C-alpha cells in the first residue's frame, strides 16, 4: 500500500474512533498531499459531507480553481456515486481505493451499492424518478443566457 493510501486508511480509522464512519480521503498532486478529508456526517447535517468531497472542496478553495486535472484521489473506501461524479466534474481521472462497496455492505453501509444498482435501471424504475418540467414560453431560457454571455 502506498503512503497516501496508508494516510487515507489512518484517517478513516481515526474518524471511526471520533464517532464517524470509516472513510478517509487524500488528494495528491505531484507526489504531495494537497488536502485530506473524512466523512463528517456525524458532525453536520449535510449528506454531502463525504471524505472525498471535503478533500476536493479544500483543494479547490485553496487553489481557487474547479479544475483538479492531474490530481490523484486516495480513498479508504470505494467512492460512492456522488463522490465519483464530483471527481468527474473536477477533472480527477485517477482514483485509488482500499475497501470496496461490497466491503462496506458487509458492515451495514449499503447506500452506495443501492445507488449504483439503482442507476443501472431505467429512469422510470429508479427510487428517485426525474421528471422534466419545460420552460414556459414567457420565461427567459437560462441555457441561452449562458450561451450568449
mmCIF file of C-alpha atoms in Angstrom:
data_model
loop_
_atom_site.group_PDB
_atom_site.id
_atom_site.type_symbol
_atom_site.label_atom_id
_atom_site.label_comp_id
_atom_site.label_asym_id
_atom_site.label_seq_id
_atom_site.Cartn_x
_atom_site.Cartn_y
_atom_site.Cartn_z
ATOM 1 C CA UNK A 1 0.000 0.000 0.000
ATOM 2 C CA UNK A 2 1.279 3.479 -0.805
ATOM 3 C CA UNK A 3 1.974 6.132 1.808
ATOM 4 C CA UNK A 4 -1.062 8.040 0.531
ATOM 5 C CA UNK A 5 -3.383 5.064 0.931
ATOM 6 C CA UNK A 6 -1.873 4.437 4.353
ATOM 7 C CA UNK A 7 -2.830 8.008 5.283
ATOM 8 C CA UNK A 8 -6.382 7.644 3.910
ATOM 9 C CA UNK A 9 -6.885 4.442 5.906
ATOM 10 C CA UNK A 10 -5.497 6.061 9.075
ATOM 11 C CA UNK A 11 -7.862 8.997 8.619
ATOM 12 C CA UNK A 12 -10.742 6.511 8.337
ATOM 13 C CA UNK A 13 -9.685 4.648 11.493
ATOM 14 C CA UNK A 14 -9.309 7.917 13.405
ATOM 15 C CA UNK A 15 -12.730 9.029 12.176
ATOM 16 C CA UNK A 16 -14.367 5.853 13.485
ATOM 17 C CA UNK A 17 -12.718 6.463 16.864
ATOM 18 C CA UNK A 18 -14.163 10.000 16.797
ATOM 19 C CA UNK A 19 -17.684 8.666 16.185
ATOM 20 C CA UNK A 20 -17.757 8.887 12.400
ATOM 21 C CA UNK A 21 -17.951 6.439 9.529
ATOM 22 C CA UNK A 22 -14.856 4.590 8.219
ATOM 23 C CA UNK A 23 -13.979 6.878 5.333
ATOM 24 C CA UNK A 24 -10.881 8.986 4.760
ATOM 25 C CA UNK A 25 -9.518 10.576 1.602
ATOM 26 C CA UNK A 26 -6.261 12.150 0.497
ATOM 27 C CA UNK A 27 -5.877 14.303 -2.614
ATOM 28 C CA UNK A 28 -2.393 14.279 -4.117
ATOM 29 C CA UNK A 29 -0.639 16.372 -6.765
ATOM 30 C CA UNK A 30 2.910 15.670 -7.946
ATOM 31 C CA UNK A 31 3.594 13.329 -5.039
ATOM 32 C CA UNK A 32 2.459 15.801 -2.371
ATOM 33 C CA UNK A 33 -0.674 15.714 -0.249
ATOM 34 C CA UNK A 34 -2.736 18.766 -1.124
ATOM 35 C CA UNK A 35 -5.770 18.098 1.068
ATOM 36 C CA UNK A 36 -7.453 15.497 3.213
ATOM 37 C CA UNK A 37 -10.976 14.737 4.312
ATOM 38 C CA UNK A 38 -13.010 12.415 6.465
ATOM 39 C CA UNK A 39 -16.692 11.607 6.420
ATOM 40 C CA UNK A 40 -18.350 14.287 8.570
ATOM 41 C CA UNK A 41 -21.939 13.063 8.639
ATOM 42 C CA UNK A 42 -21.638 12.619 12.406
ATOM 43 C CA UNK A 43 -20.726 16.312 12.818
ATOM 44 C CA UNK A 44 -23.066 18.096 10.400
ATOM 45 C CA UNK A 45 -26.484 17.591 8.879
ATOM 46 C CA UNK A 46 -25.058 17.522 5.369
ATOM 47 C CA UNK A 47 -25.311 14.383 3.242
ATOM 48 C CA UNK A 48 -22.536 15.718 1.015
ATOM 49 C CA UNK A 49 -20.053 15.604 3.901
ATOM 50 C CA UNK A 50 -18.117 12.689 2.419
ATOM 51 C CA UNK A 51 -14.349 12.376 2.749
ATOM 52 C CA UNK A 52 -13.616 12.760 -0.959
ATOM 53 C CA UNK A 53 -15.880 15.783 -1.361
ATOM 54 C CA UNK A 54 -14.311 17.501 1.620
ATOM 55 C CA UNK A 55 -10.819 16.892 0.218
ATOM 56 C CA UNK A 56 -11.947 18.247 -3.176
ATOM 57 C CA UNK A 57 -13.566 21.339 -1.603
ATOM 58 C CA UNK A 58 -10.464 22.129 0.420
ATOM 59 C CA UNK A 59 -8.185 21.869 -2.622
ATOM 60 C CA UNK A 60 -10.469 23.914 -4.861
ATOM 61 C CA UNK A 61 -10.804 26.609 -2.227
ATOM 62 C CA UNK A 62 -7.078 26.747 -1.567
ATOM 63 C CA UNK A 63 -6.134 26.720 -5.260
ATOM 64 C CA UNK A 64 -9.127 28.867 -6.306
ATOM 65 C CA UNK A 65 -9.994 26.532 -9.187
ATOM 66 C CA UNK A 66 -12.576 23.967 -10.201
ATOM 67 C CA UNK A 67 -10.029 22.099 -12.317
ATOM 68 C CA UNK A 68 -8.139 19.397 -10.444
ATOM 69 C CA UNK A 69 -6.784 17.668 -13.539
ATOM 70 C CA UNK A 70 -3.593 15.801 -12.717
ATOM 71 C CA UNK A 71 -4.575 15.212 -9.096
ATOM 72 C CA UNK A 72 -4.961 11.704 -7.663
ATOM 73 C CA UNK A 73 -7.531 10.680 -5.090
ATOM 74 C CA UNK A 74 -6.721 8.034 -2.495
ATOM 75 C CA UNK A 75 -9.797 6.886 -0.597
ATOM 76 C CA UNK A 76 -10.112 4.323 2.165
ATOM 77 C CA UNK A 77 -13.393 3.162 0.635
ATOM 78 C CA UNK A 78 -14.598 2.869 -2.947
ATOM 79 C CA UNK A 79 -16.176 6.226 -3.826
ATOM 80 C CA UNK A 80 -19.949 6.488 -3.829
ATOM 81 C CA UNK A 81 -21.717 7.754 -6.969
ATOM 82 C CA UNK A 82 -21.876 11.319 -5.606
ATOM 83 C CA UNK A 83 -18.148 11.459 -4.880
ATOM 84 C CA UNK A 84 -17.279 9.812 -8.178
ATOM 85 C CA UNK A 85 -19.420 12.364 -10.013
ATOM 86 C CA UNK A 86 -17.619 15.207 -8.245
ATOM 87 C CA UNK A 87 -14.312 13.744 -9.416
ATOM 88 C CA UNK A 88 -15.599 13.785 -12.995
ATOM 89 C CA UNK A 89 -16.614 17.437 -12.612
ATOM 90 C CA UNK A 90 -13.248 18.328 -11.057
ATOM 91 C CA UNK A 91 -11.222 16.540 -13.744
ATOM 92 C CA UNK A 92 -9.723 13.924 -11.409
ATOM 93 C CA UNK A 93 -9.027 10.841 -13.525
ATOM 94 C CA UNK A 94 -7.048 8.640 -11.125
ATOM 95 C CA UNK A 95 -8.807 7.240 -8.080
ATOM 96 C CA UNK A 96 -7.360 4.593 -5.802
ATOM 97 C CA UNK A 97 -9.413 2.936 -3.089
ATOM 98 C CA UNK A 98 -8.741 0.298 -0.480
ATOM 99 C CA UNK A 99 -12.050 -1.237 0.546
ATOM 100 C CA UNK A 100 -14.819 -1.952 -1.932
ATOM 101 C CA UNK A 101 -18.526 -1.179 -1.925
ATOM 102 C CA UNK A 102 -19.030 -4.883 -1.117
ATOM 103 C CA UNK A 103 -16.795 -4.489 1.965
ATOM 104 C CA UNK A 104 -18.965 -1.575 3.110
ATOM 105 C CA UNK A 105 -22.150 -3.585 2.605
ATOM 106 C CA UNK A 106 -20.750 -6.310 4.879
ATOM 107 C CA UNK A 107 -20.687 -3.843 7.795
ATOM 108 C CA UNK A 108 -24.102 -2.320 7.092
ATOM 109 C CA UNK A 109 -23.015 0.626 4.940
ATOM 110 C CA UNK A 110 -25.042 -0.246 1.857
ATOM 111 C CA UNK A 111 -26.162 3.123 0.459
ATOM 112 C CA UNK A 112 -23.503 3.202 -2.310
ATOM 113 C CA UNK A 113 -24.494 -0.253 -3.543
ATOM 114 C CA UNK A 114 -28.171 0.670 -3.505
ATOM 115 C CA UNK A 115 -27.473 3.791 -5.575
ATOM 116 C CA UNK A 116 -25.063 2.124 -8.014
ATOM 117 C CA UNK A 117 -27.642 -0.633 -8.563
ATOM 118 C CA UNK A 118 -30.435 1.901 -8.963
ATOM 119 C CA UNK A 119 -28.511 3.884 -11.585
ATOM 120 C CA UNK A 120 -28.406 0.768 -13.777
ATOM 121 C CA UNK A 121 -32.208 0.845 -14.048
ATOM 122 C CA UNK A 122 -34.357 2.826 -16.436
ATOM 123 C CA UNK A 123 -35.301 6.251 -15.087
ATOM 124 C CA UNK A 124 -38.911 5.186 -14.571
ATOM 125 C CA UNK A 125 -37.813 2.233 -12.405
ATOM 126 C CA UNK A 126 -35.457 4.120 -10.077
ATOM 127 C CA UNK A 127 -36.114 5.099 -6.479
ATOM 128 C CA UNK A 128 -35.673 8.735 -7.499
ATOM 129 C CA UNK A 129 -37.538 9.436 -10.713
ATOM 130 C CA UNK A 130 -36.588 12.521 -12.733
ATOM 131 C CA UNK A 131 -39.463 14.401 -14.367
ATOM 132 C CA UNK A 132 -38.870 17.323 -16.691
ATOM 133 C CA UNK A 133 -40.971 20.464 -16.454
ATOM 134 C CA UNK A 134 -40.301 22.531 -19.572
ATOM 135 C CA UNK A 135 -39.827 26.285 -19.618
ATOM 136 C CA UNK A 136 -42.901 28.346 -20.239
ATOM 137 C CA UNK A 137 -42.817 30.395 -23.427
ATOM 138 C CA UNK A 138 -42.707 33.626 -21.416
ATOM 139 C CA UNK A 139 -39.648 32.540 -19.372
ATOM 140 C CA UNK A 140 -36.065 33.523 -20.089
ATOM 141 C CA UNK A 141 -34.038 30.471 -21.065
ATOM 142 C CA UNK A 142 -31.042 30.207 -18.693
ATOM 143 C CA UNK A 143 -29.142 27.973 -21.132
ATOM 144 C CA UNK A 144 -29.457 30.560 -23.894
ATOM 145 C CA UNK A 145 -28.396 33.277 -21.464
ATOM 146 C CA UNK A 146 -25.297 31.216 -20.676
ATOM 147 C CA UNK A 147 -24.583 30.611 -24.354
ATOM 148 C CA UNK A 148 -24.916 34.321 -25.250
ATOM 149 C CA UNK A 149 -22.745 35.720 -22.464
#
